[in-house]
Short mmCIF file of C-alpha atoms and ligand atoms in Angstrom, two decimals:
data_model
loop_
_atom_site.label_atom_id
_atom_site.label_comp_id
_atom_site.label_asym_id
_atom_site.label_seq_id
_atom_site.Cartn_x
_atom_site.Cartn_y
_atom_site.Cartn_z
CA UNK A 62 113.19 71.57 112.60
CA UNK A 63 110.76 68.70 112.63
CA UNK A 64 108.15 70.49 110.56
CA UNK A 65 107.33 68.45 107.51
CA UNK A 66 107.45 70.09 104.15
CA UNK A 67 103.75 69.84 103.41
CA UNK A 68 102.64 71.22 106.75
CA UNK A 69 105.06 74.08 106.30
CA UNK A 70 103.55 74.84 102.93
CA UNK A 71 100.11 74.70 104.43
CA UNK A 72 101.11 77.11 107.16
CA UNK A 73 102.57 79.59 104.71
CA UNK A 74 99.56 79.37 102.42
CA UNK A 75 97.32 79.99 105.35
CA UNK A 76 99.39 82.97 106.40
CA UNK A 77 99.36 84.46 102.91
CA UNK A 78 95.65 83.90 102.60
CA UNK A 79 94.96 85.42 105.99
CA UNK A 80 97.12 88.45 105.39
CA UNK A 81 95.41 89.14 102.06
CA UNK A 82 91.94 88.70 103.52
CA UNK A 83 92.86 90.60 106.68
CA UNK A 84 94.14 93.50 104.68
CA UNK A 85 90.96 93.77 102.71
CA UNK A 86 88.58 93.45 105.59
CA UNK A 87 87.32 96.58 107.21
CA UNK A 88 85.12 96.65 110.24
CA UNK A 89 81.61 96.72 108.87
CA UNK A 90 78.76 98.39 110.63
CA UNK A 91 75.44 96.71 111.10
CA UNK A 92 73.31 99.10 109.13
CA UNK A 93 73.37 101.37 106.15
CA UNK A 94 73.14 104.54 108.18
CA UNK A 95 76.05 103.55 110.40
CA UNK A 96 78.22 102.77 107.43
CA UNK A 97 78.36 106.22 105.93
CA UNK A 98 81.78 107.84 105.85
CA UNK A 99 81.43 111.04 107.82
CA UNK A 100 84.69 112.32 106.45
CA UNK A 101 83.05 112.92 103.09
CA UNK A 102 80.05 114.63 104.65
CA UNK A 103 81.00 116.63 107.71
CA UNK A 104 83.87 118.94 108.63
CA UNK A 105 86.09 118.28 111.66
CA UNK A 106 85.62 117.55 114.51
CA UNK A 107 82.56 115.60 113.38
CA UNK A 108 84.34 113.84 110.55
CA UNK A 109 86.60 112.13 113.07
CA UNK A 110 83.68 110.21 114.50
CA UNK A 111 83.55 107.80 111.58
CA UNK A 112 85.51 105.18 113.40
CA UNK A 113 83.63 105.59 116.64
CA UNK A 114 80.73 104.00 118.35
CA UNK A 115 77.66 104.11 116.25
CA UNK A 116 74.33 102.98 117.59
CA UNK A 117 71.13 102.60 115.66
CA UNK A 118 68.38 104.02 117.75
CA UNK A 119 64.67 104.63 117.62
CA UNK A 120 63.52 101.65 115.60
CA UNK A 121 66.87 101.69 113.78
CA UNK A 122 65.80 104.81 111.93
CA UNK A 123 68.55 107.03 113.34
CA UNK A 124 72.21 106.54 113.79
CA UNK A 125 73.82 108.05 116.83
CA UNK A 126 77.57 108.52 116.97
CA UNK A 127 79.34 110.01 119.85
CA UNK A 128 82.65 110.48 121.47
CA UNK A 129 83.23 111.68 125.00
CA UNK A 130 86.72 112.85 125.88
CA UNK A 131 88.40 113.10 129.26
CA UNK A 132 87.41 116.75 129.69
CA UNK A 133 83.72 115.75 129.54
CA UNK A 134 83.39 117.19 126.05
CA UNK A 135 80.97 115.09 124.05
CA UNK A 136 80.82 115.21 120.29
CA UNK A 137 77.66 113.85 118.74
CA UNK A 138 76.52 113.15 115.22
CA UNK A 139 72.95 112.14 114.73
CA UNK A 140 71.61 111.22 111.34
CA UNK A 141 68.26 110.13 110.09
CA UNK A 142 66.04 110.26 107.06
CA UNK A 143 65.43 113.79 105.93
CA UNK A 144 61.65 113.64 105.73
CA UNK A 145 60.79 115.64 108.79
CA UNK A 146 60.86 119.30 109.45
CA UNK A 147 62.87 119.20 112.62
CA UNK A 148 64.82 116.67 114.67
CA UNK A 149 65.54 117.23 118.34
CA UNK A 150 67.94 115.55 120.74
CA UNK A 151 67.31 116.16 124.42
CA UNK A 152 69.49 115.52 127.44
CA UNK A 153 67.38 114.56 130.35
CA UNK A 154 68.18 113.82 133.95
CA UNK A 155 65.33 111.42 134.50
CA UNK A 156 64.29 110.36 131.03
CA UNK A 157 61.41 112.78 130.85
CA UNK A 158 60.97 115.78 128.69
CA UNK A 159 60.13 118.42 131.26
CA UNK A 160 63.14 119.99 132.82
CA UNK A 161 65.56 118.95 130.13
CA UNK A 162 67.38 120.83 127.41
CA UNK A 163 67.44 119.87 123.77
CA UNK A 164 69.26 120.65 120.56
CA UNK A 165 66.86 121.04 117.66
CA UNK A 166 67.91 121.17 114.02
CA UNK A 167 65.85 121.82 110.95
CA UNK A 168 66.12 122.59 107.24
CA UNK A 169 64.03 125.33 105.62
CA UNK A 170 62.31 124.87 102.30
CA UNK A 171 65.03 126.94 100.61
CA UNK A 172 67.69 124.61 102.01
CA UNK A 173 68.88 126.90 104.79
CA UNK A 174 69.39 124.94 107.93
CA UNK A 175 69.27 125.96 111.55
CA UNK A 176 70.12 124.61 114.96
CA UNK A 177 69.07 125.96 118.29
CA UNK A 178 68.89 124.98 121.93
CA UNK A 179 65.50 124.80 123.64
CA UNK A 180 64.74 124.55 127.29
CA UNK A 181 61.84 122.20 127.81
CA UNK A 182 60.09 123.78 130.75
CA UNK A 183 56.72 122.32 129.98
CA UNK A 184 54.72 120.37 127.52
CA UNK A 185 53.06 123.38 126.03
CA UNK A 186 54.59 125.04 123.01
CA UNK A 187 54.89 128.28 124.91
CA UNK A 188 56.93 126.55 127.62
CA UNK A 189 59.57 125.35 125.22
CA UNK A 190 61.90 128.26 125.35
CA UNK A 191 64.26 128.96 122.43
CA UNK A 192 67.90 129.79 123.05
CA UNK A 193 67.73 128.66 126.63
CA UNK A 194 68.91 125.59 128.45
CA UNK A 195 71.70 123.87 130.37
CA UNK A 196 73.68 122.71 127.40
CA UNK A 197 76.98 124.44 126.74
CA UNK A 198 78.28 124.38 123.20
CA UNK A 199 82.01 124.40 122.69
CA UNK A 200 83.81 126.60 120.19
CA UNK A 201 83.22 123.97 117.51
CA UNK A 202 80.25 125.25 115.53
CA UNK A 203 77.37 122.84 115.13
CA UNK A 204 76.58 121.59 111.65
CA UNK A 205 73.40 120.53 109.88
CA UNK A 206 73.99 118.84 106.55
CA UNK A 207 71.65 117.17 104.10
CA UNK A 208 73.43 114.40 102.28
CA UNK A 209 71.35 112.30 99.94
CA UNK A 210 68.15 111.58 101.80
CA UNK A 211 69.83 111.77 105.18
CA UNK A 212 70.08 114.68 107.53
CA UNK A 213 73.25 114.90 109.63
CA UNK A 214 73.37 116.93 112.80
CA UNK A 215 76.71 117.42 114.50
CA UNK A 216 77.45 119.36 117.64
CA UNK A 217 79.82 119.38 120.56
CA UNK A 218 78.87 119.97 124.17
CA UNK A 219 80.80 120.62 127.33
CA UNK A 220 79.23 118.86 130.27
CA UNK A 221 80.08 119.62 133.91
CA UNK A 222 80.37 115.90 134.66
CA UNK A 223 80.98 112.94 132.47
CA UNK A 224 77.99 111.27 130.89
CA UNK A 225 77.38 107.67 131.83
CA UNK A 226 74.14 105.82 131.22
CA UNK A 227 72.28 108.80 129.90
CA UNK A 228 68.63 109.15 128.88
CA UNK A 229 68.43 110.76 125.46
CA UNK A 230 65.22 112.21 124.16
CA UNK A 231 64.48 112.13 120.48
CA UNK A 232 61.69 113.89 118.71
CA UNK A 233 60.66 114.81 115.21
CA UNK A 234 58.37 117.64 114.25
CA UNK A 235 56.43 118.28 111.11
CA UNK A 236 56.85 122.05 110.85
CA UNK A 237 59.79 124.39 111.11
CA UNK A 238 60.22 126.74 114.07
CA UNK A 239 58.22 129.92 113.83
CA UNK A 240 59.90 133.28 113.09
CA UNK A 241 59.79 134.09 116.82
CA UNK A 242 61.66 130.88 117.53
CA UNK A 243 58.83 128.89 119.03
CA UNK A 244 58.80 125.26 118.06
CA UNK A 245 55.71 123.44 116.80
CA UNK A 246 55.09 120.23 118.68
CA UNK A 247 56.66 116.97 117.65
CA UNK A 248 54.71 114.33 115.80
CA UNK A 249 56.69 111.55 117.40
CA UNK A 250 59.13 111.23 120.25
CA UNK A 251 60.93 108.68 122.31
CA UNK A 252 63.42 108.23 125.12
CA UNK A 253 66.41 106.02 124.68
CA UNK A 254 69.37 105.24 126.89
CA UNK A 255 72.91 105.56 125.70
CA UNK A 256 75.89 104.23 127.60
CA UNK A 257 78.44 106.99 127.13
CA UNK A 258 81.07 105.86 129.56
CA UNK A 259 81.66 102.33 128.30
CA UNK A 260 83.23 103.65 125.14
CA UNK A 261 85.56 106.10 126.72
CA UNK A 262 88.41 103.64 126.45
CA UNK A 263 88.04 103.27 122.71
CA UNK A 264 89.32 106.79 122.25
CA UNK A 265 91.04 106.91 118.89
CA UNK A 266 94.75 107.38 118.91
CA UNK A 267 95.99 110.88 118.40
CA UNK A 268 97.44 111.40 114.92
CA UNK A 269 100.79 112.09 116.53
CA UNK A 270 100.72 108.74 118.34
CA UNK A 271 99.65 107.06 115.11
CA UNK A 272 102.57 108.74 113.37
CA UNK A 273 104.98 107.54 116.00
CA UNK A 274 103.71 103.96 116.00
CA UNK A 275 103.59 103.94 112.24
CA UNK A 276 107.16 105.18 112.00
CA UNK A 277 108.35 102.86 114.75
CA UNK A 278 106.83 99.71 113.22
CA UNK A 279 107.99 100.76 109.75
CA UNK A 280 111.55 101.19 111.00
CA UNK A 281 111.51 97.87 112.86
CA UNK A 282 109.77 95.94 110.08
CA UNK A 283 111.19 97.39 106.89
CA UNK A 284 114.32 99.02 108.25
CA UNK A 285 115.75 96.47 110.68
CA UNK A 286 114.19 93.00 110.68
CA UNK A 287 113.71 92.32 106.96
CA UNK A 288 117.16 93.67 106.03
CA UNK A 289 118.64 91.49 108.80
CA UNK A 290 116.86 88.52 107.28
CA UNK A 291 118.37 89.33 103.90
CA UNK A 292 121.83 89.55 105.44
CA UNK A 293 121.33 86.07 106.90
CA UNK A 294 120.38 84.76 103.47
CA UNK A 295 123.37 86.35 101.79
CA UNK A 296 126.17 85.97 104.29
CA UNK A 297 125.34 82.98 106.46
CA UNK A 298 124.68 80.43 103.78
CA UNK A 299 127.45 78.24 105.13
CA UNK A 300 125.23 77.45 108.13
CA UNK A 301 123.32 74.85 106.15
CA UNK A 302 120.39 74.25 106.62
CA UNK A 303 119.61 76.48 109.60
CA UNK A 304 120.22 79.67 107.62
CA UNK A 305 117.10 78.99 105.64
CA UNK A 306 114.93 78.58 108.70
CA UNK A 307 116.39 81.62 110.37
CA UNK A 308 115.99 83.62 107.18
CA UNK A 309 112.38 82.65 106.58
CA UNK A 310 111.24 83.11 110.14
CA UNK A 311 112.98 86.48 110.44
CA UNK A 312 111.35 87.64 107.17
CA UNK A 313 108.07 86.34 108.45
CA UNK A 314 108.30 88.48 111.59
CA UNK A 315 109.54 91.51 109.63
CA UNK A 316 106.72 91.24 107.16
CA UNK A 317 104.21 90.95 109.96
CA UNK A 318 105.51 94.09 111.67
CA UNK A 319 105.55 95.77 108.24
CA UNK A 320 101.87 94.93 107.73
CA UNK A 321 101.09 96.49 111.09
CA UNK A 322 102.96 99.60 110.04
CA UNK A 323 101.07 99.83 106.77
CA UNK A 324 97.70 99.41 108.38
CA UNK A 325 98.54 102.15 110.90
CA UNK A 326 99.68 104.23 107.94
CA UNK A 327 96.40 103.71 106.17
CA UNK A 328 94.58 104.77 109.28
CA UNK A 329 96.82 107.83 109.57
CA UNK A 330 96.19 108.83 105.98
CA UNK A 331 92.46 108.68 106.60
CA UNK A 332 92.65 110.54 109.86
CA UNK A 333 94.72 113.49 108.72
CA UNK A 334 93.60 113.38 105.10
CA UNK A 335 97.24 113.21 104.05
CA UNK A 336 98.19 113.84 100.45
CA UNK A 337 101.50 112.06 100.46
CA UNK A 338 101.23 110.04 97.29
CA UNK A 339 104.84 108.98 96.74
CA UNK A 340 105.12 107.58 100.24
CA UNK A 341 101.84 105.71 99.96
CA UNK A 342 102.73 104.33 96.56
CA UNK A 343 106.16 103.13 97.60
CA UNK A 344 104.69 101.73 100.82
CA UNK A 345 102.16 99.61 98.99
CA UNK A 346 104.75 98.53 96.46
CA UNK A 347 107.01 97.35 99.27
CA UNK A 348 104.09 95.55 100.83
CA UNK A 349 103.25 93.88 97.54
CA UNK A 350 106.84 92.82 96.82
CA UNK A 351 107.44 91.63 100.37
CA UNK A 352 104.14 89.73 100.26
CA UNK A 353 105.36 88.09 97.06
CA UNK A 354 108.55 87.12 98.84
CA UNK A 355 106.85 85.59 101.82
CA UNK A 356 104.35 83.78 99.67
CA UNK A 357 107.11 82.48 97.41
CA UNK A 358 108.08 80.03 100.14
CA UNK A 359 104.98 78.16 99.15
CA UNK A 360 106.09 77.66 95.59
CA UNK A 361 109.77 77.06 96.23
CA UNK A 362 110.87 74.30 93.89
CA UNK A 363 113.11 71.54 95.30
CA UNK A 364 116.77 72.39 95.18
CA UNK A 365 117.53 69.79 92.50
CA UNK A 366 114.88 71.18 90.19
CA UNK A 367 115.86 73.07 87.09
CA UNK A 368 113.38 75.81 87.87
CA UNK A 369 115.06 76.42 91.20
CA UNK A 370 117.74 78.71 89.81
CA UNK A 371 115.17 81.02 88.22
CA UNK A 372 113.25 80.98 91.43
CA UNK A 373 116.39 81.89 93.35
CA UNK A 374 117.20 84.67 90.94
CA UNK A 375 113.73 86.18 91.15
CA UNK A 376 113.67 85.74 94.91
CA UNK A 377 117.00 87.51 95.44
CA UNK A 378 116.11 90.45 93.30
CA UNK A 379 112.54 91.00 94.42
CA UNK A 380 113.83 90.82 97.98
CA UNK A 381 116.62 93.30 97.41
CA UNK A 382 114.36 95.76 95.61
CA UNK A 383 111.76 95.48 98.36
CA UNK A 384 114.41 96.09 101.00
CA UNK A 385 115.89 99.13 99.26
CA UNK A 386 112.46 100.61 98.63
CA UNK A 387 111.40 99.96 102.19
CA UNK A 388 114.41 101.74 103.63
CA UNK A 389 114.01 104.51 101.08
CA UNK A 390 110.39 104.95 102.06
CA UNK A 391 111.42 105.55 105.66
CA UNK A 392 113.48 108.49 104.44
CA UNK A 393 110.51 109.67 102.36
CA UNK A 394 108.28 109.32 105.41
CA UNK A 395 110.60 111.41 107.52
CA UNK A 396 110.74 113.99 104.77
CA UNK A 397 106.96 114.33 104.73
CA UNK A 398 106.30 114.93 108.37
CA UNK A 399 105.80 118.27 109.97
CA UNK A 400 106.50 117.32 113.57
CA UNK A 401 110.02 116.20 114.22
CA UNK A 402 110.30 113.10 116.31
CA UNK A 403 113.97 113.03 117.10
CA UNK A 404 114.03 109.74 119.00
CA UNK A 405 112.63 108.01 115.91
CA UNK A 406 115.08 109.73 113.62
CA UNK A 407 118.02 108.90 115.82
CA UNK A 408 116.83 105.33 116.24
CA UNK A 409 116.52 104.96 112.52
CA UNK A 410 119.88 106.65 111.96
CA UNK A 411 121.59 104.18 114.27
CA UNK A 412 119.91 101.16 112.73
CA UNK A 413 120.63 102.42 109.22
CA UNK A 414 124.30 102.96 110.02
CA UNK A 415 124.49 99.53 111.63
CA UNK A 416 122.92 97.96 108.56
CA UNK A 417 125.32 99.77 106.27
CA UNK A 418 128.39 98.80 108.30
CA UNK A 419 127.18 95.20 108.57
CA UNK A 420 126.75 94.98 104.79
CA UNK A 421 130.19 96.46 104.14
CA UNK A 422 131.98 94.26 106.67
CA UNK A 423 130.16 91.06 105.74
CA UNK A 424 130.60 91.72 102.03
CA UNK A 425 134.32 92.31 102.53
CA UNK A 426 134.68 89.15 104.61
CA UNK A 427 132.83 87.16 101.99
CA UNK A 428 135.01 88.47 99.17
CA UNK A 429 138.14 87.64 101.07
CA UNK A 430 136.89 84.14 101.82
CA UNK A 431 135.88 83.64 98.21
CA UNK A 432 139.30 84.77 97.05
CA UNK A 433 140.92 82.30 99.43
CA UNK A 434 138.68 79.50 98.25
CA UNK A 435 139.15 80.31 94.61
CA UNK A 436 142.85 80.03 95.02
CA UNK A 437 142.37 76.54 96.43
CA UNK A 438 139.61 75.10 94.28
CA UNK A 439 137.98 76.30 91.11
CA UNK A 440 134.54 77.43 92.28
CA UNK A 441 131.56 76.58 90.10
CA UNK A 442 129.61 79.61 88.86
CA UNK A 443 126.76 80.76 91.07
CA UNK A 444 124.11 80.04 88.49
CA UNK A 445 125.43 77.01 86.80
CA UNK A 446 123.50 75.50 83.92
CA UNK A 447 123.10 71.82 84.46
CA UNK A 448 122.76 69.94 81.19
CA UNK A 449 121.42 66.56 82.01
CA UNK A 450 121.10 65.28 78.46
C1 LIG B 1752 107.45 100.47 103.51
C2 LIG B 1752 106.44 101.06 104.02
C3 LIG B 1752 106.49 102.30 104.84
C4 LIG B 1752 107.53 102.85 105.55
C5 LIG B 1752 108.94 102.32 105.67
C6 LIG B 1752 107.05 104.04 106.18
C7 LIG B 1752 107.80 104.86 107.01
C8 LIG B 1752 107.36 106.05 107.55
C9 LIG B 1752 108.08 106.85 108.48
C10 LIG B 1752 109.44 106.50 109.10
C11 LIG B 1752 107.33 107.94 108.75
C12 LIG B 1752 107.69 109.05 109.68
C13 LIG B 1752 107.22 108.62 111.04
C14 LIG B 1752 107.06 109.76 111.98
O1 LIG B 1752 106.36 110.70 111.67
O2 LIG B 1752 107.62 109.69 113.07
C15 LIG B 1752 106.12 107.86 107.96
C16 LIG B 1752 105.10 108.80 107.96
C17 LIG B 1752 103.85 108.59 107.39
N1 LIG B 1752 103.45 107.44 106.73
FE1 LIG B 1752 104.59 105.83 106.28
N2 LIG B 1752 105.73 104.19 105.85
C18 LIG B 1752 105.35 103.14 105.03
C19 LIG B 1752 104.11 102.91 104.48
C20 LIG B 1752 103.01 103.76 104.60
C21 LIG B 1752 101.71 103.52 104.09
C22 LIG B 1752 101.31 102.28 103.30
C23 LIG B 1752 100.94 104.56 104.46
C24 LIG B 1752 99.49 104.81 104.17
C25 LIG B 1752 98.74 104.12 103.39
C26 LIG B 1752 101.75 105.48 105.18
C27 LIG B 1752 101.34 106.70 105.70
C28 LIG B 1752 102.13 107.63 106.35
C29 LIG B 1752 101.69 108.92 106.78
C30 LIG B 1752 100.32 109.52 106.56
C31 LIG B 1752 102.77 109.52 107.41
C32 LIG B 1752 102.81 110.89 108.04
C33 LIG B 1752 103.00 111.88 107.00
C34 LIG B 1752 102.54 113.25 107.40
O3 LIG B 1752 102.79 113.62 108.54
O4 LIG B 1752 101.95 113.90 106.55
N3 LIG B 1752 103.01 104.95 105.25
N4 LIG B 1752 106.17 106.69 107.24
C1 LIG B 1753 49.38 126.41 126.15
O1 LIG B 1753 49.36 127.55 126.96
C2 LIG B 1753 48.48 128.55 126.50
C3 LIG B 1753 48.59 129.75 127.38
O2 LIG B 1753 49.44 129.56 128.42
C4 LIG B 1753 47.08 127.99 126.44
O3 LIG B 1753 46.21 128.98 125.94
C5 LIG B 1753 47.03 126.76 125.58
O4 LIG B 1753 45.76 126.20 125.59
C6 LIG B 1753 48.03 125.76 126.05
N1 LIG B 1753 48.06 124.68 125.12
C7 LIG B 1753 48.01 123.41 125.46
C8 LIG B 1753 48.11 122.42 124.34
O5 LIG B 1753 47.95 123.06 126.62
C1 LIG B 1754 84.41 115.59 134.33
O1 LIG B 1754 83.48 114.91 135.14
C2 LIG B 1754 83.97 114.32 136.32
C3 LIG B 1754 82.86 113.63 137.05
O2 LIG B 1754 82.05 112.94 136.20
C4 LIG B 1754 84.60 115.40 137.20
O3 LIG B 1754 85.17 114.81 138.34
C5 LIG B 1754 85.64 116.16 136.43
O4 LIG B 1754 86.14 117.23 137.20
C6 LIG B 1754 85.06 116.69 135.13
N1 LIG B 1754 86.13 117.31 134.37
C7 LIG B 1754 85.99 118.47 133.76
C8 LIG B 1754 87.17 118.98 133.03
O5 LIG B 1754 84.96 119.07 133.78
C1 LIG B 1755 56.09 107.31 115.25
O1 LIG B 1755 55.24 106.63 116.11
C2 LIG B 1755 54.55 105.54 115.58
C3 LIG B 1755 53.64 104.99 116.63
O2 LIG B 1755 54.34 104.74 117.81
C4 LIG B 1755 55.49 104.50 115.01
O3 LIG B 1755 54.80 103.44 114.42
C5 LIG B 1755 56.39 105.18 114.02
O4 LIG B 1755 57.30 104.24 113.53
C6 LIG B 1755 57.11 106.36 114.61
N1 LIG B 1755 57.87 107.04 113.64
C7 LIG B 1755 59.19 107.18 113.73
C8 LIG B 1755 59.83 107.96 112.67
O5 LIG B 1755 59.80 106.69 114.62
#
């Protein structure tokens, strides 16, 4: 190990800094209307669009979120300032109004909202036919929600083919539809192009996949790698000085995998709206303690320093507590899930049993060795108080 002490410290500080910053950072959208959290505003399936592509369209006055799945089902949430009587979104073949079909949403003076399809057969009010058109709604009911000064329109459509670079018509009107359904003309309208296919790959992971990856990384990080690193520190101390490098790099990797698990867990909590407080609390505590451990490398006093024994003591115990809580939280996690993933359970069972056996065997070996040594030489106490006066 030719790494100098100061560059090692620098590296660890950088890592600690980056992991703290990285944990706090969330992807930020470019505008206020794209930043709103749909989960608090709309019911599923529209609430799941929060993390998806959001484009600001029509002079940045509207935000357009969408998700197209593999079955050509497109979920759309459009939001804009609620100062118009109606907002329409049309799907056009050629970018023009005539011949296309549109979804129009409005809010009555008494707050009652409505949404209807119109077939745009001509540019005269009488040629805009209510409840007609090519658009096929799915079983998910459309929603129209006023939240603050924004109007949110969510709906889901089944298209016969997948949408690619699609002309989208937008229009706003100044009066609500008439009782017979006819729509007063818009006061403003535009055509914009949305690339629907480019984002198909950014499909969010299914909650079940998230669960599996979360559990997998948690088991590897907190259940296998970090405990293994602790075993190295406790039972392979005679391999001076390589034990320390092995220990710290193994903990490093374990902590990294653990961070991945926690960030997937956070995502999962948001996606499924989980109320699983104990698990979350223990998870963050483990993260905090383990972070403390990793970052302690920075402040490790030299081995001849008087403070070193306190440091060692704190380091051992924080580490042990973090490990026990981490393993415990895996059990808690398994307890909280509805769907049984047996491969994960079995995998964890095997690794837990291995860990347990390793601890028992290594501890027994160590005791025996210590007994042997004690009979030869009088061992100094583990935490000896050096009085230099
Ligand atoms: C030491 C840290 C953690 C460990 C060891 C851990 C472990 C686990 C395990 C093994 C599962 C079951 C996996 C499966 O379903 O196959 C699970 C489920 C879960 N974990 Fe964690 N986890 C930790 C931290 C977190 C954190 C920080 C969060 C969120 C902030 C979180 C959120 C969840 C959620 C939402 C589930 C699914 C529960 C449900 O289905 O309702 N976990 N966890
Ligand atoms: C719309 O059509 C009706 C009858 O078809 C006609 O009387 C009216 O003038 C037309 N309006 C416009 C704006 O073209
Ligand atoms: C989706 O669209 C593609 C063409 O864009 C088509 O080949 C496929 O059959 C469609 N799938 C469904 C389920 O409609
Ligand atoms: C309506 O059109 C005018 C003129 O093109 C434009 O200045 C205005 O910003 C538009 N309003 C909206 C809400 O887009």
